[in-house]
Amino acid sequence: MSITPDIKDWTWVLERPCPECGFEPAAQGIGDLPRLVHDTAMTWSEVLARPSVRERPAPDVWSDLEYGCHVRDVHRLFAQRLRLMLDEDVPTFANWDQDATALESDYPAQDPGTVAVELIEAAGTVAGTYATITDATRDRRGLRSNGSEFTVETLGSYHLHDVVHHLHDVHAAPARTRS
């Protein structure tokens, strides 16, 4: 059975906490992103080492591996978008169909160990770029293809929510929230 495409507009998570995963957009700032992206990547490497990594909890719900592939690709996408915002004035981001990417890239057939390494590398790249953000660049703007406007700072928060929310989806807490 195929996955039902997620067509929700999640930009509301920039204004209020997510009732599903508990992400609070005001709980961290742009300066926290390098550490938080790193911490979530470490948790994702643990998820991708689970013996059940390829098992779907339901036919229409991604496996941990499929979510891990998606998160790797999210890090890559946000690194590209962030770089565009830093290099260009108010760029418009190309549309990204995450469901088409999952099919084209054959997420279920990928090697979990390779995905873990690629996810950590992608997270490191985008975290490194977030680490370069200054007061002069935090408000640079970019537009999603549907017209949603982001600043570098709100893009970072939106990005972090995606990663944290998917950890919630696979029943894993980011390292920073574990006791």
XYZ file of N, CA, C and O in Angstrom:
716
model
N 0.844 -1.176 0.000
C 0.000 0.000 0.000
C 0.888 1.239 0.000
O 1.923 1.279 0.646
N 0.472 2.240 -0.730
C 1.288 3.441 -0.823
C 0.961 4.410 0.316
O -0.059 4.310 0.979
N 1.850 5.343 0.492
C 1.716 6.356 1.536
C 0.779 7.449 1.031
O 0.878 7.885 -0.108
N -0.089 7.913 1.915
C -0.956 9.038 1.579
C -0.105 10.300 1.609
O 0.542 10.588 2.629
N -0.067 11.048 0.510
C 0.758 12.257 0.477
C 0.347 13.262 1.559
O -0.836 13.425 1.853
N 1.328 13.897 2.163
C 1.086 14.932 3.159
C 1.015 16.262 2.418
O 2.033 16.752 1.919
N -0.165 16.830 2.349
C -0.336 18.092 1.624
C -0.661 19.255 2.571
O -1.051 20.321 2.133
N -0.461 19.045 3.870
C -0.733 20.089 4.858
C 0.285 21.221 4.719
O 1.441 21.002 4.372
N -0.169 22.413 5.050
C 0.726 23.563 5.147
C 1.155 23.658 6.611
O 0.362 24.022 7.480
N 2.388 23.311 6.886
C 2.896 23.250 8.255
C 3.482 24.576 8.741
O 4.076 24.628 9.817
N 3.346 25.657 7.978
C 3.981 26.916 8.383
C 3.430 27.469 9.696
O 4.095 28.273 10.345
N 2.267 27.012 10.127
C 1.701 27.461 11.403
C 2.622 27.124 12.574
O 2.541 27.760 13.623
N 3.515 26.128 12.409
C 4.405 25.749 13.516
C 5.404 26.855 13.850
O 6.099 26.766 14.859
N 5.463 27.890 13.032
C 6.333 29.020 13.333
C 5.705 29.944 14.366
O 6.388 30.778 14.956
N 4.406 29.803 14.578
C 3.672 30.710 15.456
C 3.222 30.087 16.770
O 2.972 30.798 17.742
N 3.088 28.764 16.808
C 2.580 28.124 18.022
C 3.145 26.707 18.133
O 3.573 26.128 17.141
N 3.119 26.160 19.336
C 3.657 24.806 19.530
C 2.881 23.760 18.728
O 1.681 23.903 18.480
N 3.586 22.724 18.342
C 2.972 21.608 17.626
C 2.341 20.675 18.664
O 3.057 20.134 19.514
N 1.027 20.462 18.587
C 0.385 19.602 19.582
C 0.765 18.122 19.451
O 0.624 17.371 20.398
N 1.265 17.727 18.301
C 1.648 16.328 18.100
C 3.016 16.011 18.700
O 3.169 15.048 19.432
N 4.023 16.815 18.358
C 5.390 16.488 18.783
C 5.893 17.359 19.932
O 6.936 17.072 20.498
N 5.169 18.434 20.260
C 5.561 19.304 21.352
C 6.582 20.367 20.988
O 7.007 21.145 21.845
N 6.983 20.447 19.716
C 7.958 21.457 19.292
C 7.415 22.852 19.589
O 6.274 23.168 19.269
N 8.257 23.679 20.226
C 7.888 25.056 20.525
C 8.827 25.985 19.780
O 10.023 26.045 20.083
N 8.303 26.720 18.802
C 9.186 27.554 17.976
C 9.945 28.619 18.759
O 11.054 28.968 18.389
N 9.383 29.098 19.864
C 10.052 30.147 20.635
C 11.087 29.595 21.610
O 11.796 30.362 22.256
N 11.201 28.280 21.705
C 12.100 27.675 22.699
C 13.567 27.693 22.293
O 14.432 27.396 23.114
N 13.864 28.020 21.057
C 15.247 28.084 20.605
C 15.376 29.190 19.569
O 14.398 29.599 18.970
N 16.596 29.630 19.400
C 16.875 30.670 18.424
C 17.833 30.174 17.364
O 18.299 29.030 17.399
N 18.160 31.049 16.454
C 19.036 30.689 15.340
C 20.395 30.197 15.837
O 20.978 29.286 15.255
N 20.882 30.743 16.943
C 22.174 30.321 17.474
C 22.176 28.910 18.035
O 23.232 28.299 18.195
N 20.995 28.384 18.337
C 20.876 27.020 18.858
C 20.842 25.967 17.754
O 21.035 24.785 18.026
N 20.561 26.379 16.526
C 20.343 25.410 15.453
C 21.520 24.483 15.177
O 21.302 23.281 14.992
N 22.754 24.964 15.126
C 23.839 24.012 14.850
C 23.859 22.843 15.842
O 23.952 21.680 15.436
N 23.723 23.131 17.118
C 23.733 22.081 18.137
C 22.505 21.187 18.027
O 22.606 19.959 18.084
N 21.341 21.778 17.834
C 20.106 20.993 17.790
C 20.038 20.112 16.538
O 19.585 18.966 16.607
N 20.490 20.622 15.414
C 20.531 19.802 14.197
C 21.491 18.636 14.411
O 21.198 17.497 14.044
N 22.631 18.908 15.016
C 23.592 17.838 15.336
C 22.964 16.797 16.260
O 23.047 15.594 16.010
N 22.336 17.266 17.339
C 21.761 16.339 18.322
C 20.690 15.449 17.694
O 20.644 14.243 17.963
N 19.859 16.030 16.863
C 18.817 15.209 16.225
C 19.437 14.209 15.256
O 18.957 13.080 15.144
N 20.503 14.589 14.581
C 21.166 13.651 13.659
C 21.722 12.454 14.416
O 21.652 11.313 13.930
N 22.249 12.691 15.605
C 22.763 11.578 16.402
C 21.627 10.633 16.801
O 21.787 9.405 16.775
N 20.485 11.196 17.129
C 19.330 10.358 17.464
C 18.866 9.589 16.238
O 18.525 8.405 16.335
N 18.877 10.235 15.075
C 18.492 9.533 13.850
C 19.430 8.365 13.565
O 19.000 7.314 13.081
N 20.714 8.507 13.886
C 21.634 7.379 13.651
C 21.252 6.195 14.530
O 21.380 5.038 14.108
N 20.761 6.463 15.736
C 20.275 5.391 16.614
C 19.018 4.734 16.033
O 18.874 3.507 16.049
N 18.113 5.557 15.533
C 16.878 5.039 14.925
C 17.221 4.131 13.747
O 16.649 3.044 13.590
N 18.161 4.555 12.933
C 18.517 3.787 11.735
C 19.269 2.500 12.051
O 19.431 1.652 11.176
N 19.687 2.328 13.300
C 20.352 1.089 13.725
C 19.367 0.089 14.339
O 19.771 -1.024 14.700
N 18.110 0.446 14.426
C 17.117 -0.464 15.003
C 16.974 -1.712 14.131
O 16.966 -1.616 12.898
N 16.819 -2.881 14.744
C 16.615 -4.111 13.965
C 15.352 -4.055 13.088
O 15.309 -4.655 12.025
N 14.363 -3.291 13.530
C 13.087 -3.203 12.809
C 13.031 -2.028 11.832
O 11.947 -1.646 11.384
N 14.179 -1.487 11.472
C 14.253 -0.246 10.698
C 13.461 -0.286 9.383
O 12.954 0.719 8.926
N 13.324 -1.458 8.785
C 12.626 -1.567 7.493
C 11.122 -1.845 7.631
O 10.397 -1.818 6.649
N 10.667 -2.094 8.843
C 9.269 -2.479 9.053
C 8.365 -1.252 9.149
O 8.641 -0.330 9.911
N 7.304 -1.285 8.378
C 6.299 -0.241 8.475
C 5.334 -0.583 9.614
O 4.871 -1.710 9.693
N 5.007 0.388 10.470
C 4.063 0.117 11.549
C 2.638 -0.123 11.031
O 1.830 -0.750 11.702
N 2.371 0.372 9.851
C 1.106 0.155 9.142
C 1.433 0.267 7.656
O 2.415 0.912 7.276
N 0.629 -0.349 6.798
C 0.943 -0.323 5.361
C 1.065 1.082 4.763
O 1.818 1.278 3.820
N 0.361 2.040 5.342
C 0.374 3.391 4.789
C 1.200 4.374 5.628
O 1.053 5.586 5.521
N 2.123 3.843 6.462
C 3.003 4.670 7.294
C 4.448 4.278 6.993
O 4.784 3.102 6.964
N 5.284 5.286 6.780
C 6.681 5.018 6.483
C 7.363 4.235 7.591
O 7.075 4.400 8.775
N 8.332 3.424 7.206
C 9.218 2.744 8.148
C 10.220 3.762 8.696
O 10.359 4.874 8.171
N 10.946 3.367 9.736
C 12.005 4.229 10.273
C 13.035 4.563 9.186
O 13.533 5.687 9.113
N 13.345 3.581 8.343
C 14.290 3.810 7.250
C 13.766 4.864 6.285
O 14.501 5.775 5.885
N 12.502 4.753 5.908
C 11.934 5.729 4.978
C 11.927 7.131 5.588
O 12.258 8.118 4.913
N 11.568 7.223 6.871
C 11.635 8.525 7.545
C 13.071 9.037 7.582
O 13.325 10.228 7.374
N 14.025 8.158 7.848
C 15.431 8.567 7.874
C 15.894 9.090 6.529
O 16.608 10.096 6.454
N 15.495 8.420 5.452
C 15.833 8.903 4.107
C 15.238 10.289 3.876
O 15.893 11.184 3.333
N 13.993 10.447 4.297
C 13.314 11.739 4.143
C 14.052 12.829 4.914
O 14.305 13.917 4.378
N 14.433 12.550 6.154
C 15.123 13.552 6.965
C 16.471 13.906 6.350
O 16.865 15.074 6.308
N 17.182 12.915 5.844
C 18.443 13.197 5.133
C 18.188 14.181 3.993
O 18.895 15.178 3.829
N 17.140 13.902 3.219
C 16.823 14.762 2.078
C 16.322 16.132 2.521
O 16.569 17.138 1.847
N 15.631 16.199 3.656
C 15.202 17.487 4.214
C 16.432 18.327 4.558
O 16.493 19.514 4.229
N 17.428 17.714 5.201
C 18.657 18.459 5.512
C 19.311 18.979 4.236
O 19.757 20.129 4.193
N 19.366 18.161 3.226
C 19.969 18.594 1.956
C 19.176 19.744 1.334
O 19.753 20.724 0.859
N 17.866 19.628 1.344
C 17.003 20.663 0.770
C 17.150 21.983 1.520
O 17.289 23.042 0.909
N 17.118 21.914 2.850
C 17.221 23.148 3.623
C 18.602 23.762 3.512
O 18.737 24.988 3.561
N 19.637 22.961 3.338
C 20.969 23.515 3.097
C 20.977 24.313 1.792
O 21.537 25.413 1.726
N 20.325 23.765 0.759
C 20.239 24.476 -0.527
C 19.445 25.766 -0.385
O 19.853 26.826 -0.890
N 18.307 25.678 0.286
C 17.455 26.865 0.441
C 18.136 27.930 1.285
O 18.077 29.121 0.959
N 18.790 27.527 2.341
C 19.510 28.469 3.187
C 20.621 29.150 2.401
O 20.793 30.374 2.466
N 21.366 28.367 1.637
C 22.442 28.937 0.817
C 21.879 29.954 -0.191
O 22.450 31.021 -0.378
N 20.729 29.623 -0.814
C 20.090 30.565 -1.743
C 19.746 31.872 -1.039
O 19.960 32.960 -1.584
N 19.214 31.775 0.161
C 18.823 32.971 0.904
C 20.024 33.833 1.253
O 19.916 35.055 1.314
N 21.154 33.200 1.490
C 22.359 33.948 1.829
C 23.039 34.535 0.598
O 23.706 35.568 0.686
N 22.843 33.880 -0.554
C 23.531 34.298 -1.777
C 22.703 35.195 -2.698
O 23.256 35.917 -3.520
N 21.385 35.117 -2.589
C 20.503 35.864 -3.482
C 19.520 36.701 -2.675
O 19.236 36.389 -1.519
N 18.980 37.734 -3.319
C 17.954 38.545 -2.679
C 16.587 37.941 -2.949
O 16.167 37.814 -4.106
N 15.910 37.523 -1.899
C 14.551 36.973 -1.910
C 14.351 35.919 -3.012
O 13.522 36.081 -3.901
N 15.107 34.830 -2.939
C 14.921 33.773 -3.940
C 13.582 33.063 -3.738
O 13.014 33.065 -2.643
N 13.086 32.484 -4.820
C 11.910 31.619 -4.740
C 12.413 30.189 -4.860
O 13.147 29.851 -5.782
N 12.018 29.362 -3.896
C 12.466 27.985 -3.867
C 11.661 27.147 -4.847
O 10.444 27.290 -4.942
N 12.335 26.261 -5.536
C 11.645 25.314 -6.410
C 10.756 24.420 -5.551
O 11.070 24.132 -4.388
N 9.651 23.993 -6.106
C 8.760 23.090 -5.391
C 9.471 21.754 -5.175
O 10.246 21.317 -6.020
N 9.200 21.123 -4.048
C 9.766 19.811 -3.751
C 8.634 18.870 -3.416
O 7.895 19.113 -2.461
N 8.505 17.829 -4.182
C 7.494 16.811 -3.927
C 8.168 15.678 -3.164
O 8.825 14.821 -3.747
N 8.005 15.701 -1.850
C 8.688 14.714 -1.005
C 8.229 13.296 -1.303
O 9.005 12.351 -1.182
N 6.983 13.131 -1.707
C 6.478 11.795 -1.995
C 7.064 11.250 -3.292
O 7.410 10.075 -3.378
N 7.210 12.126 -4.283
C 7.846 11.705 -5.539
C 9.313 11.348 -5.286
O 9.821 10.362 -5.835
N 9.982 12.125 -4.446
C 11.371 11.833 -4.113
C 11.495 10.470 -3.449
O 12.399 9.694 -3.767
N 10.573 10.161 -2.538
C 10.604 8.863 -1.845
C 10.470 7.715 -2.834
O 11.177 6.706 -2.717
N 9.598 7.868 -3.817
C 9.414 6.824 -4.827
C 10.616 6.732 -5.764
O 11.141 5.646 -6.010
N 11.035 7.878 -6.281
C 12.143 7.901 -7.238
C 13.441 7.392 -6.617
O 14.248 6.746 -7.279
N 13.638 7.689 -5.348
C 14.862 7.278 -4.662
C 14.744 5.896 -4.029
O 15.715 5.413 -3.446
N 13.588 5.289 -4.131
C 13.335 3.951 -3.590
C 13.800 3.849 -2.137
O 14.639 3.019 -1.778
N 13.222 4.703 -1.294
C 13.597 4.740 0.119
C 13.644 3.356 0.773
O 14.594 3.067 1.495
N 12.656 2.486 0.562
C 12.691 1.197 1.274
C 13.899 0.311 0.935
O 14.287 -0.533 1.731
N 14.497 0.514 -0.234
C 15.613 -0.338 -0.664
C 16.977 0.198 -0.229
O 17.985 -0.467 -0.423
N 17.013 1.381 0.367
C 18.305 1.965 0.730
C 18.907 1.266 1.947
O 18.204 0.671 2.758
N 20.209 1.337 2.054
C 20.941 0.717 3.152
C 20.899 1.627 4.374
O 21.335 2.786 4.293
N 20.382 1.149 5.510
C 20.262 2.001 6.696
C 21.593 2.589 7.180
O 21.633 3.744 7.608
N 22.673 1.826 7.096
C 23.974 2.342 7.514
C 24.438 3.490 6.640
O 24.955 4.501 7.134
N 24.244 3.335 5.340
C 24.610 4.404 4.413
C 23.745 5.635 4.648
O 24.247 6.765 4.657
N 22.457 5.418 4.858
C 21.549 6.535 5.118
C 21.966 7.274 6.386
O 21.961 8.509 6.426
N 22.348 6.535 7.428
C 22.774 7.173 8.676
C 23.982 8.086 8.435
O 24.012 9.225 8.914
N 24.961 7.592 7.690
C 26.148 8.401 7.391
C 25.759 9.627 6.565
O 26.178 10.753 6.863
N 24.954 9.417 5.538
C 24.541 10.535 4.679
C 23.709 11.555 5.454
O 23.844 12.762 5.240
N 22.858 11.085 6.360
C 22.041 11.992 7.171
C 22.942 12.838 8.073
O 22.771 14.060 8.169
N 23.913 12.208 8.714
C 24.832 12.948 9.584
C 25.637 13.964 8.773
O 25.835 15.107 9.201
N 26.092 13.568 7.596
C 26.844 14.497 6.734
C 25.979 15.674 6.310
O 26.412 16.831 6.342
N 24.739 15.395 5.889
C 23.831 16.457 5.453
C 23.496 17.389 6.616
O 23.448 18.616 6.456
N 23.276 16.804 7.802
C 22.996 17.614 8.986
C 24.206 18.493 9.321
O 24.052 19.668 9.671
N 25.402 17.929 9.191
C 26.616 18.696 9.468
C 26.780 19.865 8.518
O 27.171 20.963 8.928
N 26.457 19.638 7.248
C 26.561 20.712 6.258
C 25.620 21.856 6.597
O 26.021 23.023 6.641
N 24.357 21.540 6.843
C 23.389 22.609 7.115
C 23.653 23.239 8.477
O 23.511 24.455 8.633
N 24.066 22.452 9.466
C 24.393 23.018 10.773
C 25.562 23.999 10.655
O 25.555 25.062 11.284
N 26.543 23.638 9.838
C 27.679 24.534 9.613
C 27.257 25.846 8.986
O 27.777 26.909 9.333
N 26.295 25.784 8.079
C 25.807 27.017 7.463
C 25.020 27.841 8.476
O 25.169 29.063 8.539
N 24.181 27.192 9.282
C 23.469 27.930 10.339
C 24.459 28.609 11.283
O 24.192 29.698 11.794
N 25.608 27.988 11.512
C 26.603 28.561 12.420
C 27.203 29.861 11.886
O 27.788 30.629 12.651
N 27.049 30.111 10.596
C 27.596 31.346 10.010
C 26.618 32.512 10.048
O 26.989 33.633 9.676
N 25.406 32.271 10.489
C 24.382 33.319 10.468
C 24.721 34.400 11.493
O 25.094 34.111 12.633
N 24.575 35.635 11.064
C 24.849 36.791 11.914
C 23.579 37.640 12.033
O 22.581 37.372 11.348
N 23.649 38.661 12.851
C 22.513 39.584 12.951
C 22.209 40.217 11.592
O 21.058 40.518 11.286
N 23.242 40.381 10.777
C 23.057 41.000 9.459
C 22.398 40.045 8.454
O 21.823 40.505 7.460
N 22.463 38.733 8.689
C 21.907 37.789 7.711
C 20.668 37.047 8.200
O 19.973 36.433 7.400
N 20.347 37.105 9.471
C 19.233 36.322 10.025
C 17.871 36.702 9.457
O 16.955 35.892 9.473
N 17.733 37.916 8.964
C 16.447 38.370 8.435
C 16.359 38.337 6.909
O 15.369 38.812 6.335
N 17.382 37.776 6.263
C 17.298 37.638 4.804
C 16.095 36.761 4.485
O 15.769 35.846 5.230
N 15.441 37.044 3.373
C 14.172 36.391 3.071
C 14.259 35.455 1.872
O 15.131 35.585 1.023
N 13.301 34.524 1.830
C 13.128 33.609 0.715
C 11.662 33.225 0.632
O 10.930 33.320 1.624
N 11.239 32.802 -0.546
C 9.840 32.451 -0.771
C 9.702 31.007 -1.211
O 10.426 30.544 -2.100
N 8.776 30.316 -0.593
C 8.439 28.977 -1.049
C 7.562 29.126 -2.282
O 6.944 30.160 -2.505
N 7.488 28.092 -3.099
C 6.751 28.170 -4.360
C 5.273 28.516 -4.167
O 4.648 29.052 -5.068
N 4.719 28.261 -2.978
C 3.313 28.599 -2.723
C 3.153 30.024 -2.201
O 2.057 30.438 -1.851
N 4.268 30.765 -2.104
C 4.217 32.152 -1.655
C 4.543 32.357 -0.192
O 4.684 33.495 0.253
N 4.664 31.284 0.594
C 5.024 31.431 2.003
C 6.399 32.079 2.104
O 7.340 31.664 1.430
N 6.491 33.112 2.940
C 7.755 33.825 3.100
C 8.459 33.382 4.373
O 7.828 33.207 5.411
N 9.751 33.211 4.262
C 10.590 32.839 5.385
C 11.726 33.843 5.516
O 12.179 34.402 4.518
N 12.198 34.009 6.740
C 13.502 34.629 6.969
C 14.456 33.466 7.216
O 14.020 32.323 7.411
N 15.730 33.748 7.244
C 16.699 32.702 7.580
C 16.332 32.091 8.934
O 16.350 30.871 9.105
N 15.951 32.937 9.874
C 15.617 32.450 11.212
C 14.359 31.579 11.210
O 14.343 30.507 11.823
N 13.305 31.993 10.500
C 12.086 31.178 10.499
C 12.278 29.911 9.667
O 11.705 28.875 9.988
N 13.096 29.969 8.632
C 13.394 28.766 7.864
C 14.072 27.735 8.760
O 13.746 26.552 8.726
N 14.989 28.204 9.595
C 15.679 27.306 10.512
C 14.728 26.661 11.507
O 14.821 25.459 11.790
N 13.795 27.420 12.014
C 12.812 26.879 12.961
C 11.898 25.875 12.268
O 11.602 24.799 12.811
N 11.470 26.201 11.076
C 10.618 25.305 10.283
C 11.353 23.991 9.989
O 10.790 22.906 10.118
N 12.603 24.105 9.620
C 13.465 22.953 9.345
C 13.591 22.083 10.592
O 13.396 20.860 10.532
N 13.913 22.711 11.730
C 14.090 21.948 12.951
C 12.806 21.231 13.344
O 12.837 20.079 13.761
N 11.673 21.903 13.180
C 10.408 21.236 13.503
C 10.232 19.975 12.674
O 9.828 18.929 13.193
N 10.530 20.031 11.402
C 10.364 18.864 10.524
C 11.158 17.678 11.068
O 10.640 16.559 11.191
N 12.390 17.921 11.439
C 13.275 16.858 11.929
C 12.794 16.320 13.281
O 12.747 15.103 13.495
N 12.426 17.222 14.179
C 11.937 16.815 15.500
C 10.606 16.078 15.371
O 10.373 15.065 16.036
N 9.742 16.579 14.510
C 8.429 15.945 14.335
C 8.585 14.514 13.829
O 7.882 13.606 14.293
N 9.509 14.300 12.926
C 9.700 12.942 12.414
C 10.344 12.022 13.451
O 10.099 10.816 13.435
N 11.121 12.573 14.377
C 11.595 11.743 15.493
C 10.398 11.302 16.338
O 10.330 10.159 16.782
N 9.456 12.204 16.519
C 8.214 11.851 17.222
C 7.485 10.742 16.456
O 6.988 9.785 17.056
N 7.440 10.859 15.134
C 6.765 9.858 14.307
C 7.349 8.459 14.495
O 6.628 7.469 14.415
N 8.668 8.385 14.731
C 9.323 7.075 14.901
C 9.555 6.741 16.377
O 10.330 5.843 16.704
N 8.906 7.493 17.248
C 8.947 7.233 18.689
C 10.361 7.332 19.258
O 10.825 6.456 19.983
N 11.028 8.404 18.898
C 12.370 8.673 19.424
C 12.413 10.127 19.882
O 11.855 11.009 19.222
N 13.055 10.378 20.990
C 13.208 11.744 21.483
C 14.599 12.257 21.117
O 15.571 11.506 21.222
N 14.688 13.519 20.700
C 16.015 14.070 20.439
C 16.884 13.963 21.694
O 16.378 14.039 22.811
N 18.171 13.794 21.503
C 19.097 13.607 22.618
C 18.965 14.710 23.656
O 19.058 14.466 24.838
N 18.717 15.936 23.255
C 18.648 17.062 24.176
C 17.449 16.976 25.112
O 17.421 17.635 26.133
N 16.430 16.178 24.777
C 15.245 16.118 25.616
C 15.198 14.863 26.460
O 14.297 14.675 27.248
N 16.176 13.990 26.286
C 16.194 12.752 27.066
C 16.856 13.001 28.413
O 17.795 13.770 28.522
N 16.368 12.286 29.430
C 17.001 12.435 30.751
C 18.010 11.340 30.996
O 18.158 10.418 30.295
